[in-house]
């Protein structure tokens, strides 16, 4: 059995390899997993794997590079298109925004400035920039100059200085308007903001005191209205000895080269170069120049701050700090010393001694006066004269003044009259605004003149005769009217009428009733058939009682309580409230037309309705004018702001409430342009129609009869009434604007608070 078994084994030995292989194969399969077999297969064929991977990587890399190049091409094309569009839009914007043209204004007497203007125009045209040469006499700055602020144009002013530093004839009106606008709060300090300008003046340095005065002034006035200089002012000197370049022509050529270069830079949209970061305190190339401009601006502000020149008061509670009392200002009117005290004592005895001469009461108005005027000083000091002249006053003698009202100018040009035209039929272009006394007894918070006029409680200055004051006032008024001859828009017929004064508004500034010879002045007005509208601040009751008949007598009722009156009017009299009430009683004793003037100051006096009605019952005026306060600009003398100016709708609401509390009064007229309404006594409403206008010829006849009769033949307000036109009535569509005229709106009318 064993042998056989062994033999089988041996027999199978021939298949040993096969057996072994079979056994090994099965054993190998039992030992290695399928994944390992797969890896082994890859390892044996690794050459093919490497080749395939390299091929795939190459294809992938080629595709990626191709896609990237395509994307870059698209981005580059898009970037190029955007850049082109940007350049195109930028060039379009440059043509639209930077410089649209150049307007060259000239003021010339002999033709030199005109020749320069034409020469500059040709030079500018060669640059491809439109240029226009304008004669100043044919240009209306009131209508057109503000438009240059938004037209992207550059304005060039070539102006010559004529005799005594005055502008040439063709530039006279332009310069006059510019001077007044630069100091008129109605235009505002930013009226010409956005205007780009350059000035070249022509003069002769032989005339040292007047060399290039007009060019300097035009540059200054434009700058004060926030115009922007594009380059330094140029000056041409006809004096070849001192001319910088040898002649006025050479001076202009040198300036023209600089101007053309600057104009080209502006046309490209370039700004002035700067070496450092100005905002972070770095150095600026034009720092010195800017410093000079800042100094000029500060000087202009100082010059316009005339309220610091003069302000005095007897009320210790109202007196300012000691540093305000500087040299050149008016000395306190209440501290004149022993001389004034002795005069007061003498007055108490009914007479005044002057160098041994007895002085009795004046026959004209009962006011005592001193004959020896040499001991008294003039009201208008040099500092005051300079300040008021700068504001456009034409000063008369030592204490009077006249000024052209803006409504006079407006009506000359057919742009409507003031509220007195609407309420009472005054011809505004024939009205002269003047005062025989620049002094006042109040320091109102809404004072138009920022307290540049002197203050006092009684007359203590030298006195000019009434005849001289009236004569000079009419002459100076006519001189100002003549400046409108040939001005664009002025109606020839109204210009001729304007030379003949028909009305006199004694409300310019100060307290006209303080003038000792006020009655003589009023009589002279009536002698020349000039109507008289006199305004008083209700602090002189005896003077009101002694006043001769005037066409219309006003009393300013700025507040209805003692406390609010002290805050608003800031009177000098310590007994101001009894004086105020007595003045209203004195007004009620008058038979001629009387008016309460109420000035509404929001947050100050608009809530005192009942108190106002009681004051009206005290004086029983014929009319009550209610007007919103006019904002006159910033002033250290007043805390009034635009927030205190009521809207016209607010004034209307106040007047309606007030009229409802007054049984014998109704709202009669409205002048929306002046933010003013008129409440009238119902005795002026006849058969349902208002008769608030004045028959001025009839008044002159009545006044003459009264004078000739020595006051025996009196007359009343109803004796010289005229019918009120429908357009002037409250509720009319015209809102008080005369339909025969055309209303004009300024560019920045939102900043303009209308006033009278």
JSON list of C-alpha atoms in Angstrom, two decimals, residues 279-466:
[
{"chain": "A", "resi": 279, "resn": "UNK", "atom": "CA", "xyz": [-4.86, 120.58, 2.06]},
{"chain": "A", "resi": 280, "resn": "UNK", "atom": "CA", "xyz": [-2.31, 119.02, 4.35]},
{"chain": "A", "resi": 281, "resn": "UNK", "atom": "CA", "xyz": [-0.39, 122.15, 4.95]},
{"chain": "A", "resi": 282, "resn": "UNK", "atom": "CA", "xyz": [2.17, 121.81, 2.17]},
{"chain": "A", "resi": 283, "resn": "UNK", "atom": "CA", "xyz": [3.65, 124.74, 0.35]},
{"chain": "A", "resi": 284, "resn": "UNK", "atom": "CA", "xyz": [1.72, 126.25, -2.53]},
{"chain": "A", "resi": 285, "resn": "UNK", "atom": "CA", "xyz": [3.26, 128.00, -5.47]},
{"chain": "A", "resi": 286, "resn": "UNK", "atom": "CA", "xyz": [0.69, 130.75, -5.26]},
{"chain": "A", "resi": 287, "resn": "UNK", "atom": "CA", "xyz": [0.68, 130.94, -1.50]},
{"chain": "A", "resi": 288, "resn": "UNK", "atom": "CA", "xyz": [1.93, 134.50, -1.46]},
{"chain": "A", "resi": 289, "resn": "UNK", "atom": "CA", "xyz": [-0.69, 135.54, -3.94]},
{"chain": "A", "resi": 290, "resn": "UNK", "atom": "CA", "xyz": [-3.44, 133.80, -2.00]},
{"chain": "A", "resi": 291, "resn": "UNK", "atom": "CA", "xyz": [-2.24, 135.51, 1.15]},
{"chain": "A", "resi": 292, "resn": "UNK", "atom": "CA", "xyz": [-2.53, 138.86, -0.59]},
{"chain": "A", "resi": 293, "resn": "UNK", "atom": "CA", "xyz": [-6.04, 138.00, -1.73]},
{"chain": "A", "resi": 294, "resn": "UNK", "atom": "CA", "xyz": [-6.98, 136.99, 1.80]},
{"chain": "A", "resi": 295, "resn": "UNK", "atom": "CA", "xyz": [-5.64, 140.28, 3.07]},
{"chain": "A", "resi": 296, "resn": "UNK", "atom": "CA", "xyz": [-7.68, 142.11, 0.43]},
{"chain": "A", "resi": 297, "resn": "UNK", "atom": "CA", "xyz": [-10.78, 140.18, 1.45]},
{"chain": "A", "resi": 298, "resn": "UNK", "atom": "CA", "xyz": [-10.18, 140.98, 5.10]},
{"chain": "A", "resi": 299, "resn": "UNK", "atom": "CA", "xyz": [-9.70, 144.63, 4.20]},
{"chain": "A", "resi": 300, "resn": "UNK", "atom": "CA", "xyz": [-12.94, 144.63, 2.24]},
{"chain": "A", "resi": 301, "resn": "UNK", "atom": "CA", "xyz": [-14.76, 143.06, 5.16]},
{"chain": "A", "resi": 302, "resn": "UNK", "atom": "CA", "xyz": [-13.27, 145.59, 7.52]},
{"chain": "A", "resi": 303, "resn": "UNK", "atom": "CA", "xyz": [-14.32, 148.40, 5.24]},
{"chain": "A", "resi": 304, "resn": "UNK", "atom": "CA", "xyz": [-17.84, 147.00, 5.10]},
{"chain": "A", "resi": 305, "resn": "UNK", "atom": "CA", "xyz": [-18.02, 146.68, 8.86]},
{"chain": "A", "resi": 306, "resn": "UNK", "atom": "CA", "xyz": [-18.95, 150.27, 9.35]},
{"chain": "A", "resi": 307, "resn": "UNK", "atom": "CA", "xyz": [-20.95, 149.41, 12.43]},
{"chain": "A", "resi": 308, "resn": "UNK", "atom": "CA", "xyz": [-17.67, 149.39, 14.31]},
{"chain": "A", "resi": 309, "resn": "UNK", "atom": "CA", "xyz": [-17.03, 152.99, 13.33]},
{"chain": "A", "resi": 310, "resn": "UNK", "atom": "CA", "xyz": [-19.89, 154.61, 15.15]},
{"chain": "A", "resi": 311, "resn": "UNK", "atom": "CA", "xyz": [-22.16, 153.45, 17.91]},
{"chain": "A", "resi": 312, "resn": "UNK", "atom": "CA", "xyz": [-22.87, 155.19, 21.16]},
{"chain": "A", "resi": 313, "resn": "UNK", "atom": "CA", "xyz": [-25.55, 154.97, 23.78]},
{"chain": "A", "resi": 314, "resn": "UNK", "atom": "CA", "xyz": [-26.63, 156.54, 27.02]},
{"chain": "A", "resi": 315, "resn": "UNK", "atom": "CA", "xyz": [-28.02, 153.24, 28.27]},
{"chain": "A", "resi": 316, "resn": "UNK", "atom": "CA", "xyz": [-25.37, 151.41, 30.26]},
{"chain": "A", "resi": 317, "resn": "UNK", "atom": "CA", "xyz": [-27.17, 148.13, 29.71]},
{"chain": "A", "resi": 318, "resn": "UNK", "atom": "CA", "xyz": [-26.82, 148.53, 25.96]},
{"chain": "A", "resi": 319, "resn": "UNK", "atom": "CA", "xyz": [-23.28, 149.87, 25.87]},
{"chain": "A", "resi": 320, "resn": "UNK", "atom": "CA", "xyz": [-20.75, 147.71, 24.07]},
{"chain": "A", "resi": 321, "resn": "UNK", "atom": "CA", "xyz": [-17.27, 146.65, 25.15]},
{"chain": "A", "resi": 322, "resn": "UNK", "atom": "CA", "xyz": [-14.66, 149.27, 25.61]},
{"chain": "A", "resi": 323, "resn": "UNK", "atom": "CA", "xyz": [-12.63, 148.16, 22.63]},
{"chain": "A", "resi": 324, "resn": "UNK", "atom": "CA", "xyz": [-15.40, 149.32, 20.33]},
{"chain": "A", "resi": 325, "resn": "UNK", "atom": "CA", "xyz": [-14.72, 152.91, 21.31]},
{"chain": "A", "resi": 326, "resn": "UNK", "atom": "CA", "xyz": [-11.76, 153.51, 19.09]},
{"chain": "A", "resi": 327, "resn": "UNK", "atom": "CA", "xyz": [-10.32, 156.61, 17.64]},
{"chain": "A", "resi": 328, "resn": "UNK", "atom": "CA", "xyz": [-12.27, 157.84, 14.67]},
{"chain": "A", "resi": 329, "resn": "UNK", "atom": "CA", "xyz": [-15.63, 156.74, 16.09]},
{"chain": "A", "resi": 330, "resn": "UNK", "atom": "CA", "xyz": [-18.31, 159.08, 17.35]},
{"chain": "A", "resi": 331, "resn": "UNK", "atom": "CA", "xyz": [-18.03, 160.05, 20.99]},
{"chain": "A", "resi": 332, "resn": "UNK", "atom": "CA", "xyz": [-20.92, 159.04, 23.25]},
{"chain": "A", "resi": 333, "resn": "UNK", "atom": "CA", "xyz": [-23.73, 161.53, 22.69]},
{"chain": "A", "resi": 334, "resn": "UNK", "atom": "CA", "xyz": [-24.75, 161.36, 26.32]},
{"chain": "A", "resi": 335, "resn": "UNK", "atom": "CA", "xyz": [-21.35, 162.19, 27.80]},
{"chain": "A", "resi": 336, "resn": "UNK", "atom": "CA", "xyz": [-20.54, 165.62, 26.45]},
{"chain": "A", "resi": 337, "resn": "UNK", "atom": "CA", "xyz": [-19.74, 166.98, 29.86]},
{"chain": "A", "resi": 338, "resn": "UNK", "atom": "CA", "xyz": [-20.44, 170.21, 31.67]},
{"chain": "A", "resi": 339, "resn": "UNK", "atom": "CA", "xyz": [-21.23, 172.23, 28.55]},
{"chain": "A", "resi": 340, "resn": "UNK", "atom": "CA", "xyz": [-24.26, 170.13, 27.74]},
{"chain": "A", "resi": 341, "resn": "UNK", "atom": "CA", "xyz": [-25.35, 170.10, 31.37]},
{"chain": "A", "resi": 342, "resn": "UNK", "atom": "CA", "xyz": [-25.30, 173.89, 31.46]},
{"chain": "A", "resi": 343, "resn": "UNK", "atom": "CA", "xyz": [-27.34, 173.99, 28.26]},
{"chain": "A", "resi": 344, "resn": "UNK", "atom": "CA", "xyz": [-29.90, 171.68, 29.82]},
{"chain": "A", "resi": 345, "resn": "UNK", "atom": "CA", "xyz": [-30.17, 173.91, 32.86]},
{"chain": "A", "resi": 346, "resn": "UNK", "atom": "CA", "xyz": [-30.60, 176.94, 30.67]},
{"chain": "A", "resi": 347, "resn": "UNK", "atom": "CA", "xyz": [-33.29, 175.18, 28.68]},
{"chain": "A", "resi": 348, "resn": "UNK", "atom": "CA", "xyz": [-35.16, 174.45, 31.88]},
{"chain": "A", "resi": 349, "resn": "UNK", "atom": "CA", "xyz": [-35.38, 178.23, 32.35]},
{"chain": "A", "resi": 350, "resn": "UNK", "atom": "CA", "xyz": [-36.73, 178.69, 28.85]},
{"chain": "A", "resi": 351, "resn": "UNK", "atom": "CA", "xyz": [-33.69, 180.37, 27.31]},
{"chain": "A", "resi": 352, "resn": "UNK", "atom": "CA", "xyz": [-30.10, 179.70, 26.30]},
{"chain": "A", "resi": 353, "resn": "UNK", "atom": "CA", "xyz": [-27.18, 182.08, 26.53]},
{"chain": "A", "resi": 354, "resn": "UNK", "atom": "CA", "xyz": [-24.69, 182.13, 23.66]},
{"chain": "A", "resi": 355, "resn": "UNK", "atom": "CA", "xyz": [-21.91, 184.74, 23.84]},
{"chain": "A", "resi": 356, "resn": "UNK", "atom": "CA", "xyz": [-24.25, 187.09, 25.65]},
{"chain": "A", "resi": 357, "resn": "UNK", "atom": "CA", "xyz": [-27.03, 186.65, 23.09]},
{"chain": "A", "resi": 358, "resn": "UNK", "atom": "CA", "xyz": [-30.51, 185.63, 24.20]},
{"chain": "A", "resi": 359, "resn": "UNK", "atom": "CA", "xyz": [-31.94, 182.80, 22.07]},
{"chain": "A", "resi": 360, "resn": "UNK", "atom": "CA", "xyz": [-35.71, 182.35, 22.11]},
{"chain": "A", "resi": 361, "resn": "UNK", "atom": "CA", "xyz": [-38.00, 179.67, 20.78]},
{"chain": "A", "resi": 362, "resn": "UNK", "atom": "CA", "xyz": [-37.98, 179.08, 17.05]},
{"chain": "A", "resi": 363, "resn": "UNK", "atom": "CA", "xyz": [-41.14, 180.38, 15.40]},
{"chain": "A", "resi": 364, "resn": "UNK", "atom": "CA", "xyz": [-41.09, 177.43, 13.01]},
{"chain": "A", "resi": 365, "resn": "UNK", "atom": "CA", "xyz": [-41.55, 174.48, 15.33]},
{"chain": "A", "resi": 366, "resn": "UNK", "atom": "CA", "xyz": [-41.03, 175.50, 18.91]},
{"chain": "A", "resi": 367, "resn": "UNK", "atom": "CA", "xyz": [-37.66, 173.75, 19.23]},
{"chain": "A", "resi": 368, "resn": "UNK", "atom": "CA", "xyz": [-34.98, 175.65, 21.13]},
{"chain": "A", "resi": 369, "resn": "UNK", "atom": "CA", "xyz": [-31.65, 176.12, 19.47]},
{"chain": "A", "resi": 370, "resn": "UNK", "atom": "CA", "xyz": [-28.29, 177.73, 20.10]},
{"chain": "A", "resi": 371, "resn": "UNK", "atom": "CA", "xyz": [-27.17, 180.50, 17.74]},
{"chain": "A", "resi": 372, "resn": "UNK", "atom": "CA", "xyz": [-23.52, 179.99, 18.41]},
{"chain": "A", "resi": 373, "resn": "UNK", "atom": "CA", "xyz": [-23.00, 176.88, 16.28]},
{"chain": "A", "resi": 374, "resn": "UNK", "atom": "CA", "xyz": [-19.23, 177.15, 16.42]},
{"chain": "A", "resi": 375, "resn": "UNK", "atom": "CA", "xyz": [-19.15, 175.50, 19.84]},
{"chain": "A", "resi": 376, "resn": "UNK", "atom": "CA", "xyz": [-20.90, 172.46, 18.39]},
{"chain": "A", "resi": 377, "resn": "UNK", "atom": "CA", "xyz": [-19.24, 169.85, 16.27]},
{"chain": "A", "resi": 378, "resn": "UNK", "atom": "CA", "xyz": [-20.44, 168.36, 13.01]},
{"chain": "A", "resi": 379, "resn": "UNK", "atom": "CA", "xyz": [-22.52, 165.21, 13.08]},
{"chain": "A", "resi": 380, "resn": "UNK", "atom": "CA", "xyz": [-20.70, 163.66, 10.13]},
{"chain": "A", "resi": 381, "resn": "UNK", "atom": "CA", "xyz": [-17.18, 162.82, 11.23]},
{"chain": "A", "resi": 382, "resn": "UNK", "atom": "CA", "xyz": [-14.52, 161.83, 8.67]},
{"chain": "A", "resi": 383, "resn": "UNK", "atom": "CA", "xyz": [-14.94, 158.15, 9.55]},
{"chain": "A", "resi": 384, "resn": "UNK", "atom": "CA", "xyz": [-18.72, 158.40, 9.25]},
{"chain": "A", "resi": 385, "resn": "UNK", "atom": "CA", "xyz": [-18.44, 160.25, 5.94]},
{"chain": "A", "resi": 386, "resn": "UNK", "atom": "CA", "xyz": [-16.24, 157.51, 4.52]},
{"chain": "A", "resi": 387, "resn": "UNK", "atom": "CA", "xyz": [-18.56, 154.75, 5.74]},
{"chain": "A", "resi": 388, "resn": "UNK", "atom": "CA", "xyz": [-21.78, 156.32, 4.44]},
{"chain": "A", "resi": 389, "resn": "UNK", "atom": "CA", "xyz": [-20.23, 157.32, 1.13]},
{"chain": "A", "resi": 390, "resn": "UNK", "atom": "CA", "xyz": [-19.20, 153.71, 0.65]},
{"chain": "A", "resi": 391, "resn": "UNK", "atom": "CA", "xyz": [-22.82, 152.69, 1.14]},
{"chain": "A", "resi": 392, "resn": "UNK", "atom": "CA", "xyz": [-23.92, 154.96, -1.70]},
{"chain": "A", "resi": 393, "resn": "UNK", "atom": "CA", "xyz": [-25.12, 157.97, 0.31]},
{"chain": "A", "resi": 394, "resn": "UNK", "atom": "CA", "xyz": [-24.79, 161.44, -1.14]},
{"chain": "A", "resi": 395, "resn": "UNK", "atom": "CA", "xyz": [-24.07, 163.46, 1.97]},
{"chain": "A", "resi": 396, "resn": "UNK", "atom": "CA", "xyz": [-25.42, 166.97, 2.38]},
{"chain": "A", "resi": 397, "resn": "UNK", "atom": "CA", "xyz": [-23.78, 169.49, 4.67]},
{"chain": "A", "resi": 398, "resn": "UNK", "atom": "CA", "xyz": [-22.92, 168.19, 8.10]},
{"chain": "A", "resi": 399, "resn": "UNK", "atom": "CA", "xyz": [-25.94, 166.04, 9.03]},
{"chain": "A", "resi": 400, "resn": "UNK", "atom": "CA", "xyz": [-28.13, 165.18, 6.00]},
{"chain": "A", "resi": 401, "resn": "UNK", "atom": "CA", "xyz": [-28.10, 162.70, 3.16]},
{"chain": "A", "resi": 402, "resn": "UNK", "atom": "CA", "xyz": [-29.91, 161.44, 0.08]},
{"chain": "A", "resi": 403, "resn": "UNK", "atom": "CA", "xyz": [-29.80, 158.04, -1.61]},
{"chain": "A", "resi": 404, "resn": "UNK", "atom": "CA", "xyz": [-31.42, 156.53, -4.67]},
{"chain": "A", "resi": 405, "resn": "UNK", "atom": "CA", "xyz": [-33.97, 153.90, -3.70]},
{"chain": "A", "resi": 406, "resn": "UNK", "atom": "CA", "xyz": [-33.89, 150.60, -5.56]},
{"chain": "A", "resi": 407, "resn": "UNK", "atom": "CA", "xyz": [-37.58, 151.02, -6.35]},
{"chain": "A", "resi": 408, "resn": "UNK", "atom": "CA", "xyz": [-36.78, 154.30, -8.08]},
{"chain": "A", "resi": 409, "resn": "UNK", "atom": "CA", "xyz": [-34.40, 152.41, -10.33]},
{"chain": "A", "resi": 410, "resn": "UNK", "atom": "CA", "xyz": [-36.94, 149.64, -10.80]},
{"chain": "A", "resi": 411, "resn": "UNK", "atom": "CA", "xyz": [-39.74, 151.92, -11.93]},
{"chain": "A", "resi": 412, "resn": "UNK", "atom": "CA", "xyz": [-37.46, 153.86, -14.27]},
{"chain": "A", "resi": 413, "resn": "UNK", "atom": "CA", "xyz": [-37.03, 150.59, -16.12]},
{"chain": "A", "resi": 414, "resn": "UNK", "atom": "CA", "xyz": [-40.69, 149.56, -16.04]},
{"chain": "A", "resi": 415, "resn": "UNK", "atom": "CA", "xyz": [-40.21, 146.85, -13.44]},
{"chain": "A", "resi": 416, "resn": "UNK", "atom": "CA", "xyz": [-42.73, 148.00, -10.88]},
{"chain": "A", "resi": 417, "resn": "UNK", "atom": "CA", "xyz": [-42.86, 150.40, -7.97]},
{"chain": "A", "resi": 418, "resn": "UNK", "atom": "CA", "xyz": [-42.65, 150.01, -4.21]},
{"chain": "A", "resi": 419, "resn": "UNK", "atom": "CA", "xyz": [-45.49, 149.20, -1.87]},
{"chain": "A", "resi": 420, "resn": "UNK", "atom": "CA", "xyz": [-46.27, 152.93, -1.49]},
{"chain": "A", "resi": 421, "resn": "UNK", "atom": "CA", "xyz": [-47.08, 152.96, -5.19]},
{"chain": "A", "resi": 422, "resn": "UNK", "atom": "CA", "xyz": [-49.52, 150.08, -4.64]},
{"chain": "A", "resi": 423, "resn": "UNK", "atom": "CA", "xyz": [-51.06, 151.42, -1.42]},
{"chain": "A", "resi": 424, "resn": "UNK", "atom": "CA", "xyz": [-51.08, 155.19, -2.04]},
{"chain": "A", "resi": 425, "resn": "UNK", "atom": "CA", "xyz": [-50.31, 155.86, -5.72]},
{"chain": "A", "resi": 426, "resn": "UNK", "atom": "CA", "xyz": [-46.77, 157.24, -5.32]},
{"chain": "A", "resi": 427, "resn": "UNK", "atom": "CA", "xyz": [-44.75, 157.35, -8.54]},
{"chain": "A", "resi": 428, "resn": "UNK", "atom": "CA", "xyz": [-41.63, 155.58, -7.34]},
{"chain": "A", "resi": 429, "resn": "UNK", "atom": "CA", "xyz": [-39.41, 156.94, -10.12]},
{"chain": "A", "resi": 430, "resn": "UNK", "atom": "CA", "xyz": [-40.25, 160.49, -8.97]},
{"chain": "A", "resi": 431, "resn": "UNK", "atom": "CA", "xyz": [-39.66, 159.82, -5.27]},
{"chain": "A", "resi": 432, "resn": "UNK", "atom": "CA", "xyz": [-36.62, 161.21, -3.43]},
{"chain": "A", "resi": 433, "resn": "UNK", "atom": "CA", "xyz": [-35.47, 159.34, -0.34]},
{"chain": "A", "resi": 434, "resn": "UNK", "atom": "CA", "xyz": [-33.68, 161.66, 2.04]},
{"chain": "A", "resi": 435, "resn": "UNK", "atom": "CA", "xyz": [-33.25, 162.71, 5.65]},
{"chain": "A", "resi": 436, "resn": "UNK", "atom": "CA", "xyz": [-32.30, 165.99, 7.33]},
{"chain": "A", "resi": 437, "resn": "UNK", "atom": "CA", "xyz": [-30.91, 164.04, 10.29]},
{"chain": "A", "resi": 438, "resn": "UNK", "atom": "CA", "xyz": [-28.70, 160.99, 10.08]},
{"chain": "A", "resi": 439, "resn": "UNK", "atom": "CA", "xyz": [-28.85, 160.62, 13.87]},
{"chain": "A", "resi": 440, "resn": "UNK", "atom": "CA", "xyz": [-31.30, 158.27, 15.58]},
{"chain": "A", "resi": 441, "resn": "UNK", "atom": "CA", "xyz": [-32.46, 157.53, 19.12]},
{"chain": "A", "resi": 442, "resn": "UNK", "atom": "CA", "xyz": [-32.76, 153.78, 18.51]},
{"chain": "A", "resi": 443, "resn": "UNK", "atom": "CA", "xyz": [-30.42, 150.97, 17.55]},
{"chain": "A", "resi": 444, "resn": "UNK", "atom": "CA", "xyz": [-32.89, 148.56, 15.95]},
{"chain": "A", "resi": 445, "resn": "UNK", "atom": "CA", "xyz": [-31.82, 144.98, 15.38]},
{"chain": "A", "resi": 446, "resn": "UNK", "atom": "CA", "xyz": [-33.02, 145.20, 11.77]},
{"chain": "A", "resi": 447, "resn": "UNK", "atom": "CA", "xyz": [-31.29, 148.50, 11.01]},
{"chain": "A", "resi": 448, "resn": "UNK", "atom": "CA", "xyz": [-30.49, 148.57, 7.30]},
{"chain": "A", "resi": 449, "resn": "UNK", "atom": "CA", "xyz": [-27.37, 150.62, 7.88]},
{"chain": "A", "resi": 450, "resn": "UNK", "atom": "CA", "xyz": [-25.85, 148.35, 10.54]},
{"chain": "A", "resi": 451, "resn": "UNK", "atom": "CA", "xyz": [-25.69, 151.36, 12.89]},
{"chain": "A", "resi": 452, "resn": "UNK", "atom": "CA", "xyz": [-23.25, 153.37, 10.85]},
{"chain": "A", "resi": 453, "resn": "UNK", "atom": "CA", "xyz": [-25.29, 156.46, 11.66]},
{"chain": "A", "resi": 454, "resn": "UNK", "atom": "CA", "xyz": [-24.74, 158.31, 14.97]},
{"chain": "A", "resi": 455, "resn": "UNK", "atom": "CA", "xyz": [-27.17, 158.03, 17.86]},
{"chain": "A", "resi": 456, "resn": "UNK", "atom": "CA", "xyz": [-28.37, 160.47, 20.48]},
{"chain": "A", "resi": 457, "resn": "UNK", "atom": "CA", "xyz": [-31.42, 161.58, 22.39]},
{"chain": "A", "resi": 458, "resn": "UNK", "atom": "CA", "xyz": [-31.43, 165.25, 21.35]},
{"chain": "A", "resi": 459, "resn": "UNK", "atom": "CA", "xyz": [-29.86, 167.60, 18.82]},
{"chain": "A", "resi": 460, "resn": "UNK", "atom": "CA", "xyz": [-26.28, 168.47, 19.82]},
{"chain": "A", "resi": 461, "resn": "UNK", "atom": "CA", "xyz": [-24.56, 169.18, 16.53]},
{"chain": "A", "resi": 462, "resn": "UNK", "atom": "CA", "xyz": [-24.08, 172.04, 14.16]},
{"chain": "A", "resi": 463, "resn": "UNK", "atom": "CA", "xyz": [-27.19, 172.72, 12.11]},
{"chain": "A", "resi": 464, "resn": "UNK", "atom": "CA", "xyz": [-27.56, 173.44, 8.39]},
{"chain": "A", "resi": 465, "resn": "UNK", "atom": "CA", "xyz": [-30.44, 175.58, 7.06]},
{"chain": "A", "resi": 466, "resn": "UNK", "atom": "CA", "xyz": [-33.45, 173.78, 5.61]}
]
